Amino acid sequence: MNDTFKSPTTLSEPMIPADITLEEIKWFRNQLSPAVRQSCWLLVLTSVFVSCHHGPESIIHLYNLALSKSTSSTTTEAELASISRSIQRQIQEVLVKASVIFGIPQSLDTIFPLLTHIRTNSPPTHLLSATDFSRSSLLQSPISSLTTPAHETLRKIYKHNLDDILSNKMSNNMQDLKFLTL
């Protein structure tokens, strides 16, 4: 037999990495410089995990960790709602700005579990509302005016679930991300 032609080796399936745990997120946070750990760790870790395709599994841990770091046993319900919305604004801003790196689908895949979690476990006052639309000054008419041309394009991609994405999953809770999507 000719040694030049060897039988092909069988390649094994690549291992799928395990989900990111809360303990791992805390470990990553502790590895950041003190300045970053104090001021913008949520922004950094959100962008890192989303760009590494771990956004959907890590976002609830990140949100809950940020919430626990920002509250105490004496935090009132009104303060908790305000803090929750502030954290969501930060996460939304990362997903809007960094979508040029990891794409809009990654942003959407990341935000849906968080919105579901907040809607399930918190009062509606904890969610961002239509008034939390920082880019509203960029529009001369309401965001709904974008829907016709945007729907036509997006239906080519999200044929089976565009209405569910815009009406149910996003609703009025992430207007900046909705604006970017449309």
Short mmCIF file of C-alpha atoms in Angstrom, two decimals:
data_model
loop_
_atom_site.label_atom_id
_atom_site.label_comp_id
_atom_site.label_asym_id
_atom_site.label_seq_id
_atom_site.Cartn_x
_atom_site.Cartn_y
_atom_site.Cartn_z
CA MET A 1 0.00 0.00 0.00
CA ASN A 2 1.21 3.48 -0.83
CA ASP A 3 1.95 5.57 2.29
CA THR A 4 1.25 8.77 0.39
CA PHE A 5 -2.48 8.13 0.50
CA LYS A 6 -3.61 7.48 4.02
CA SER A 7 -7.19 6.95 4.99
CA PRO A 8 -8.93 10.11 6.10
CA THR A 9 -9.12 10.65 9.81
CA THR A 10 -12.49 11.01 11.36
CA LEU A 11 -13.11 14.42 12.82
CA SER A 12 -15.02 14.56 16.04
CA GLU A 13 -17.80 17.04 16.62
CA PRO A 14 -16.62 20.22 18.31
CA MET A 15 -17.67 20.49 21.91
CA ILE A 16 -20.37 23.02 22.63
CA PRO A 17 -19.26 25.27 25.45
CA ALA A 18 -21.30 25.20 28.61
CA ASP A 19 -23.53 28.10 29.53
CA ILE A 20 -21.93 30.98 31.40
CA THR A 21 -22.72 30.74 35.11
CA LEU A 22 -23.23 33.53 37.61
CA GLU A 23 -20.01 32.49 39.36
CA GLU A 24 -18.08 32.83 36.09
CA ILE A 25 -19.61 36.25 35.47
CA LYS A 26 -18.53 37.35 38.95
CA TRP A 27 -15.05 35.97 38.28
CA PHE A 28 -14.81 37.88 34.97
CA ARG A 29 -16.03 41.03 36.72
CA ASN A 30 -13.34 40.67 39.37
CA GLN A 31 -10.68 40.40 36.65
CA LEU A 32 -11.50 43.88 35.35
CA SER A 33 -9.46 46.86 36.47
CA PRO A 34 -10.82 48.61 39.57
CA ALA A 35 -11.90 51.65 37.53
CA VAL A 36 -13.87 49.51 35.07
CA ARG A 37 -15.22 47.31 37.85
CA GLN A 38 -16.64 50.41 39.57
CA SER A 39 -18.04 52.35 36.64
CA CYS A 40 -18.81 50.30 33.55
CA TRP A 41 -18.42 46.58 34.21
CA LEU A 42 -22.00 45.91 33.05
CA LEU A 43 -21.34 47.54 29.68
CA VAL A 44 -18.06 45.71 29.18
CA LEU A 45 -19.32 42.26 30.17
CA THR A 46 -22.57 42.62 28.23
CA SER A 47 -20.69 43.45 25.05
CA VAL A 48 -18.15 40.68 25.65
CA PHE A 49 -20.72 37.95 26.27
CA VAL A 50 -23.00 39.02 23.42
CA SER A 51 -20.11 39.21 20.94
CA CYS A 52 -19.05 35.70 22.05
CA HIS A 53 -22.59 34.39 21.44
CA HIS A 54 -23.36 34.03 25.15
CA GLY A 55 -25.77 36.96 25.41
CA PRO A 56 -29.06 35.11 25.83
CA GLU A 57 -27.75 32.87 28.61
CA SER A 58 -25.82 35.56 30.48
CA ILE A 59 -28.04 38.64 30.28
CA ILE A 60 -30.37 37.71 33.15
CA HIS A 61 -27.37 36.99 35.39
CA LEU A 62 -25.81 40.32 34.38
CA TYR A 63 -29.04 42.20 35.04
CA ASN A 64 -29.61 40.54 38.42
CA LEU A 65 -26.00 41.12 39.46
CA ALA A 66 -26.22 44.80 38.48
CA LEU A 67 -29.51 45.10 40.36
CA SER A 68 -28.07 43.48 43.49
CA LYS A 69 -24.97 45.72 43.36
CA SER A 70 -27.20 48.83 43.12
CA THR A 71 -29.77 48.07 45.81
CA SER A 72 -29.95 47.29 49.51
CA SER A 73 -32.53 46.05 51.98
CA THR A 74 -33.69 49.65 52.47
CA THR A 75 -34.30 50.35 48.76
CA THR A 76 -37.90 51.40 48.19
CA GLU A 77 -40.08 49.97 45.43
CA ALA A 78 -39.92 53.26 43.51
CA GLU A 79 -36.12 53.31 43.77
CA LEU A 80 -35.94 49.67 42.68
CA ALA A 81 -38.08 50.41 39.62
CA SER A 82 -35.88 53.38 38.73
CA ILE A 83 -32.68 51.34 39.15
CA SER A 84 -34.13 48.52 37.04
CA ARG A 85 -34.95 50.92 34.21
CA SER A 86 -31.49 52.50 34.45
CA ILE A 87 -29.84 49.08 34.11
CA GLN A 88 -32.07 48.28 31.12
CA ARG A 89 -31.10 51.59 29.48
CA GLN A 90 -27.42 50.68 29.87
CA ILE A 91 -27.95 47.20 28.43
CA GLN A 92 -30.04 48.58 25.56
CA GLU A 93 -27.37 51.16 24.75
CA VAL A 94 -24.70 48.45 24.56
CA LEU A 95 -26.90 46.34 22.31
CA VAL A 96 -27.70 49.28 20.03
CA LYS A 97 -24.13 50.56 19.71
CA ALA A 98 -22.35 47.22 19.57
CA SER A 99 -24.80 45.73 17.08
CA VAL A 100 -22.43 46.98 14.38
CA ILE A 101 -19.99 44.39 15.73
CA PHE A 102 -22.22 41.42 16.51
CA GLY A 103 -25.36 42.25 14.53
CA ILE A 104 -28.97 43.05 15.28
CA PRO A 105 -30.05 39.38 15.58
CA GLN A 106 -27.57 38.90 18.46
CA SER A 107 -28.98 42.00 20.15
CA LEU A 108 -32.54 40.77 19.76
CA ASP A 109 -31.66 37.25 20.90
CA THR A 110 -30.10 38.77 24.01
CA ILE A 111 -32.85 41.20 24.96
CA PHE A 112 -35.80 38.82 24.64
CA PRO A 113 -34.89 36.60 27.62
CA LEU A 114 -34.28 39.70 29.75
CA LEU A 115 -37.64 41.25 28.87
CA THR A 116 -39.40 37.96 29.55
CA HIS A 117 -37.60 37.67 32.90
CA ILE A 118 -38.52 41.20 33.99
CA ARG A 119 -42.13 40.89 32.80
CA THR A 120 -42.48 37.60 34.70
CA ASN A 121 -40.75 38.59 37.93
CA SER A 122 -41.31 42.33 38.34
CA PRO A 123 -44.13 44.87 38.24
CA PRO A 124 -44.66 46.73 34.93
CA THR A 125 -43.12 49.87 36.46
CA HIS A 126 -39.72 48.13 36.29
CA LEU A 127 -39.83 48.00 32.48
CA LEU A 128 -38.76 50.72 30.09
CA SER A 129 -41.73 52.37 28.41
CA ALA A 130 -42.31 54.18 25.13
CA THR A 131 -41.19 57.39 26.85
CA ASP A 132 -37.73 55.87 27.38
CA PHE A 133 -36.83 56.40 23.71
CA SER A 134 -33.61 58.40 23.67
CA ARG A 135 -33.46 58.59 19.88
CA SER A 136 -36.95 60.06 19.46
CA SER A 137 -35.40 63.38 18.41
CA LEU A 138 -34.05 61.64 15.30
CA LEU A 139 -37.58 60.98 14.08
CA GLN A 140 -39.91 63.59 12.68
CA SER A 141 -42.85 61.22 13.13
CA PRO A 142 -43.50 58.33 15.54
CA ILE A 143 -41.56 55.08 15.35
CA SER A 144 -44.69 53.44 13.92
CA SER A 145 -44.14 55.47 10.72
CA LEU A 146 -41.10 53.31 9.98
CA THR A 147 -43.04 50.10 10.04
CA THR A 148 -44.25 49.82 6.44
CA PRO A 149 -40.88 49.96 4.63
CA ALA A 150 -39.11 48.21 7.48
CA HIS A 151 -41.70 45.44 7.73
CA GLU A 152 -41.32 44.65 4.05
CA THR A 153 -37.59 44.21 4.45
CA LEU A 154 -37.68 42.44 7.81
CA ARG A 155 -40.36 40.00 6.65
CA LYS A 156 -37.81 38.59 4.24
CA ILE A 157 -35.68 37.61 7.23
CA TYR A 158 -38.20 37.05 10.01
CA LYS A 159 -41.00 35.59 7.90
CA HIS A 160 -42.63 33.53 10.59
CA ASN A 161 -42.29 35.70 13.71
CA LEU A 162 -41.85 39.41 12.94
CA ASP A 163 -45.20 40.38 14.46
CA ASP A 164 -44.39 38.42 17.61
CA ILE A 165 -40.97 40.09 17.84
CA LEU A 166 -42.26 43.65 17.46
CA SER A 167 -45.58 43.36 19.30
CA ASN A 168 -45.00 40.84 22.05
CA LYS A 169 -41.30 40.37 22.66
CA MET A 170 -40.27 44.03 22.30
CA SER A 171 -43.62 45.78 22.78
CA ASN A 172 -42.89 49.32 24.01
CA ASN A 173 -40.07 48.31 26.32
CA MET A 174 -36.96 48.73 24.17
CA GLN A 175 -37.72 51.60 21.81
CA ASP A 176 -34.10 52.37 20.89
CA LEU A 177 -33.47 48.76 19.92
CA LYS A 178 -36.78 48.67 18.06
CA PHE A 179 -35.78 51.87 16.23
CA LEU A 180 -32.47 50.29 15.22
CA THR A 181 -34.25 47.14 14.05
CA LEU A 182 -36.74 49.11 11.96
#
